[in-house]
mmCIF file of C-alpha atoms in Angstrom:
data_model
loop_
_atom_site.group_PDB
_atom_site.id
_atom_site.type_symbol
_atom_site.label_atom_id
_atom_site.label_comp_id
_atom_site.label_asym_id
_atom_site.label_seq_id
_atom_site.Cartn_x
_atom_site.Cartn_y
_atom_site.Cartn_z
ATOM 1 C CA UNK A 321 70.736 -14.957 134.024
ATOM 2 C CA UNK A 322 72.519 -12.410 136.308
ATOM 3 C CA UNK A 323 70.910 -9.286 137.405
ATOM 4 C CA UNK A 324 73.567 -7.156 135.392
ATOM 5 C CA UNK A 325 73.712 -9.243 132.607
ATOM 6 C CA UNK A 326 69.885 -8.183 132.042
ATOM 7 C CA UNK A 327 70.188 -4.575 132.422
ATOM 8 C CA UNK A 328 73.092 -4.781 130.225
ATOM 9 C CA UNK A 329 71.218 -6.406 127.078
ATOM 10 C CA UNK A 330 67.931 -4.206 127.562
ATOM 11 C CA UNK A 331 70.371 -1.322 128.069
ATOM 12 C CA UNK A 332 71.672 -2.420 124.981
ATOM 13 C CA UNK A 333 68.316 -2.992 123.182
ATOM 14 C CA UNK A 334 66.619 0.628 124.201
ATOM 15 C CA UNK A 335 70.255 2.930 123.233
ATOM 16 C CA UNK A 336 70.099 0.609 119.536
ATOM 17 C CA UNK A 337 66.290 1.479 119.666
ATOM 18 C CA UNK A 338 66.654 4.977 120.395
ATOM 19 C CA UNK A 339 69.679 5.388 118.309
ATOM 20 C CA UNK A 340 67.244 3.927 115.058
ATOM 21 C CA UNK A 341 64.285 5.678 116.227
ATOM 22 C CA UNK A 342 66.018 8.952 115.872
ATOM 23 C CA UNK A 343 66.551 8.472 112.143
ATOM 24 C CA UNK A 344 63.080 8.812 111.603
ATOM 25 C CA UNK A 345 64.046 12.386 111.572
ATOM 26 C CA UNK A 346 65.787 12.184 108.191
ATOM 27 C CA UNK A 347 62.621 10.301 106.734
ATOM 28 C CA UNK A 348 60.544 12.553 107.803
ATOM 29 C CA UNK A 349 63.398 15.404 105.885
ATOM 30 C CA UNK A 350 63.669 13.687 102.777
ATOM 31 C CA UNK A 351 59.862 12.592 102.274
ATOM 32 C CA UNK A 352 58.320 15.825 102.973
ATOM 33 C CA UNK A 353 61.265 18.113 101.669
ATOM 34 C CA UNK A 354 61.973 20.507 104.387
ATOM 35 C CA UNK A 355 65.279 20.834 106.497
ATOM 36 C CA UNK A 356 66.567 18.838 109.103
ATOM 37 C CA UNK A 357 65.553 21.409 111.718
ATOM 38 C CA UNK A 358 62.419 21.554 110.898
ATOM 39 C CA UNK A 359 62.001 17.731 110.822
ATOM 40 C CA UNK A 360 63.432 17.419 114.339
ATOM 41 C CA UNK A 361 60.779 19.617 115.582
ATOM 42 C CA UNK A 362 57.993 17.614 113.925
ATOM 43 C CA UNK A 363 59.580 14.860 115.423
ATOM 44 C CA UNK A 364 59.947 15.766 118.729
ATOM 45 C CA UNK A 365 56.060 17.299 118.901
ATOM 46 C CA UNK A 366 54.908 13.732 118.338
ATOM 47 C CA UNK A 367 55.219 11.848 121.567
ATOM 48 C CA UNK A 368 55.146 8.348 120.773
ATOM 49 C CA UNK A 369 57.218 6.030 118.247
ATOM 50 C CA UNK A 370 54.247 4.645 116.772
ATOM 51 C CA UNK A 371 53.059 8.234 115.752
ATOM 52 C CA UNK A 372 56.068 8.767 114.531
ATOM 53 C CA UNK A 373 56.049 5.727 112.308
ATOM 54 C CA UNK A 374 52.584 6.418 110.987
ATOM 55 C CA UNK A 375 53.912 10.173 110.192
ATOM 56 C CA UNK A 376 56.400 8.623 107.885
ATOM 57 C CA UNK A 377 54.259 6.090 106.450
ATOM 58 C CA UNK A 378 51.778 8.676 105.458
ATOM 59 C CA UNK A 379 54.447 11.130 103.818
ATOM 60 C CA UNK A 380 55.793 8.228 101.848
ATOM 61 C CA UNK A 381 52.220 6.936 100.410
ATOM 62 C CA UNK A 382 51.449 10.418 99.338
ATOM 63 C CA UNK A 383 50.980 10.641 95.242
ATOM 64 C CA UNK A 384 54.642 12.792 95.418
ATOM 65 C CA UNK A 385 56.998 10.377 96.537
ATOM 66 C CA UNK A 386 57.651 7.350 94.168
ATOM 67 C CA UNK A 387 56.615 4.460 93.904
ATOM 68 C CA UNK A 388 59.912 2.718 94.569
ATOM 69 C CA UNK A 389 60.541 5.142 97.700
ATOM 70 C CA UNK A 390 57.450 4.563 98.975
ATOM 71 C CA UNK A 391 57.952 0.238 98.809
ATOM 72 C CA UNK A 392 61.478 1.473 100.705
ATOM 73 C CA UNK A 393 60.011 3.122 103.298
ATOM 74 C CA UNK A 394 57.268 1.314 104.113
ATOM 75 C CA UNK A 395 58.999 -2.287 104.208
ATOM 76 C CA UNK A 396 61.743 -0.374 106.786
ATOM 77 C CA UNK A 397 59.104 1.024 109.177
ATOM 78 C CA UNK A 398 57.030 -2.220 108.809
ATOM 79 C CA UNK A 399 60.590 -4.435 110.324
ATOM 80 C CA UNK A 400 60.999 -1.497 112.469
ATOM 81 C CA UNK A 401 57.344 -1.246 114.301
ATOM 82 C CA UNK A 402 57.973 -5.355 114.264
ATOM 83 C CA UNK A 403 60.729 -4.820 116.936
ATOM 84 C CA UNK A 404 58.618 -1.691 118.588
ATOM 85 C CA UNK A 405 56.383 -4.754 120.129
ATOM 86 C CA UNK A 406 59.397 -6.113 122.243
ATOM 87 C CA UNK A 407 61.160 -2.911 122.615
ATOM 88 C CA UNK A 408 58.037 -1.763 124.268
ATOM 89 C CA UNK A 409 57.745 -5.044 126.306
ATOM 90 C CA UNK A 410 61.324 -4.276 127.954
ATOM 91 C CA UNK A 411 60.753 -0.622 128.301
ATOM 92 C CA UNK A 412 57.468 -0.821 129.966
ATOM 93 C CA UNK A 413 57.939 -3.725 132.867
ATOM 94 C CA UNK A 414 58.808 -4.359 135.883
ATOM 95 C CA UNK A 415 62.197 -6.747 136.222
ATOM 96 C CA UNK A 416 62.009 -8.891 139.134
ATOM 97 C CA UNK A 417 65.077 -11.413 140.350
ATOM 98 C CA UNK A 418 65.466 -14.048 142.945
ATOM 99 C CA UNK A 419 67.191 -13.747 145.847
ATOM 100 C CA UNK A 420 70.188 -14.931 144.409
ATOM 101 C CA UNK A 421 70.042 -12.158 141.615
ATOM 102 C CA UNK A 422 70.480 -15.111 138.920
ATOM 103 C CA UNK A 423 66.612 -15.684 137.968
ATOM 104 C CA UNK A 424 64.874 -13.100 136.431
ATOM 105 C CA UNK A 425 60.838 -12.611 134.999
ATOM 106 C CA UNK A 426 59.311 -9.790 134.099
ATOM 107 C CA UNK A 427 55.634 -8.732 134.831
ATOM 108 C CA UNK A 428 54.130 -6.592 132.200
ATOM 109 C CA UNK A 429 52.291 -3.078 133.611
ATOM 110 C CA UNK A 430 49.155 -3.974 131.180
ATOM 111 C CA UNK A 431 45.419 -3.927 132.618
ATOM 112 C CA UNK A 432 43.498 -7.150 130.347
ATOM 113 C CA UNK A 433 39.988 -6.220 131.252
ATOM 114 C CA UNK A 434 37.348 -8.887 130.138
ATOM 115 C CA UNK A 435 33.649 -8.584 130.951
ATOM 116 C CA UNK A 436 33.323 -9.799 134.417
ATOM 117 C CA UNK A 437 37.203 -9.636 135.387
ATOM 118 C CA UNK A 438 40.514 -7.624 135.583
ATOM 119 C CA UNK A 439 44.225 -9.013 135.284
ATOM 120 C CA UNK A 440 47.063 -7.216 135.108
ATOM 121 C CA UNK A 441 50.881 -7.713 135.263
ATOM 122 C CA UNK A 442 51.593 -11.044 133.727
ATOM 123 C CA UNK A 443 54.849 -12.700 134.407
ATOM 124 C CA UNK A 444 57.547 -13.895 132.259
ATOM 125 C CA UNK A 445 60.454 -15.891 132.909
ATOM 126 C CA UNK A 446 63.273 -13.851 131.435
ATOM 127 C CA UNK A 447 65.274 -17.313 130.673
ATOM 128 C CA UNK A 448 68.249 -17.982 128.278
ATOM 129 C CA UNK A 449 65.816 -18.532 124.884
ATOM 130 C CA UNK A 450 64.335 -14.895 125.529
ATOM 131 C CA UNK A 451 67.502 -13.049 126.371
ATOM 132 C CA UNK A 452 68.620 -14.797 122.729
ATOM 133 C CA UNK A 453 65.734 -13.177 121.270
ATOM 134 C CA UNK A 454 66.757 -9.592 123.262
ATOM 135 C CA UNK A 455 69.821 -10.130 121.246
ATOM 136 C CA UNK A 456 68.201 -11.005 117.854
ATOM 137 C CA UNK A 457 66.051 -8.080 118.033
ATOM 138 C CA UNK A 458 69.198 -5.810 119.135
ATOM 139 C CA UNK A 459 71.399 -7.077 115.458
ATOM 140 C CA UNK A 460 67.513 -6.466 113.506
ATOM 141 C CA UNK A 461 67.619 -3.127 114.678
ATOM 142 C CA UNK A 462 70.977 -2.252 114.027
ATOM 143 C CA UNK A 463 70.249 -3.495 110.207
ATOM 144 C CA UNK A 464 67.128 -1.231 110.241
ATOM 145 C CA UNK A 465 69.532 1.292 111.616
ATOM 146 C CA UNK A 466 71.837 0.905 108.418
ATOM 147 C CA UNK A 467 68.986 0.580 105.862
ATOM 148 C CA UNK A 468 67.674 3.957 107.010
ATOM 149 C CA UNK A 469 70.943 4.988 106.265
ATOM 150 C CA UNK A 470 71.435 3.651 102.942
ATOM 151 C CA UNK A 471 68.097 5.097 101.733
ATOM 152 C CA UNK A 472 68.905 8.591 103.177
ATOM 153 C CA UNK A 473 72.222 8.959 101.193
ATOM 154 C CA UNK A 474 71.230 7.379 98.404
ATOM 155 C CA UNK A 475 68.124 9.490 98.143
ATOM 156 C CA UNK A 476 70.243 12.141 99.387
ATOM 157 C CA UNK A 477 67.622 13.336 102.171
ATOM 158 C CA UNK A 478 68.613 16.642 104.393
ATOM 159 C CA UNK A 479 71.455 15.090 107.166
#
């Protein structure tokens, strides 16, 4: 796997990520019926994605929104915090190549602390079946991406 070829795909995975990420914003609208504006700065105040996601989930189980919203929008943030886990993986490592720039592993920036010893940074080949998996995680994104979309319009949420 070339060097560019790997920035390319997780290029391509974190702007499909961020891209889906951001339509949180329209959940967060519809489900606790305010503006987009408003929603945006709710959004922005909380820092991480997996706040984020637990904001939505929370509007959508409250005794307001129904039943058949709430089974919507929690099976879409459930497949979308299933791709947060490699998202995160690709976001937060360090890519190392070989000298020919073709093989490529990653070493995750993660402490494991037991009781009587530390590791950190374990290393992953980043070899033809993973970048396949990159790829499959990039198109399951992009149909989160368009089921967010679909439930926004057809619940007609503030856009």
């Amino acid at each position: 796997m070339l060097f560019k070829d790997v920035l390319q795909l997780v290029g391509h995975l974190n702007y499909t990520w961020t891209n889906t990420e951001s339509l949180l914003i329209y959940l967060i609208a519809g489900l606790a019926k305010t503006d987009k504006e408003t929603a945006i700065i709710i959004f922005l105040t909380l820092n991480t994605t997996k706040a984020r996601i637990e904001l939505v989930e929370r509007l959508a189980k409250m005794s307001k929104t129904t039943s058949e919203d709430r089974k919507a929008v929690l099976e879409l943030t459930s497949r979308l915090s299933r791709q947060a886990r490699l998202r995160n993986k690709y976001t937060h490592c360090i890519y190392s190549f070989d000298q020919t720039g073709t093989r490529a592993s990653t070493q995750l920036m993660r402490v494991v602390e037991s009781k009587d010893a530390v590791r950190y940074g374990k290393v992953e080949a980043l070899d033809d079946p993973e970048m396949m998996r990159i790829s499959a995680s990039i198109a399951a994104i992009q149909g989160i991406n368009k089921d967010i979309w679909t439930l926004v319009e057809a619940k007609n949420f503030p856009h």
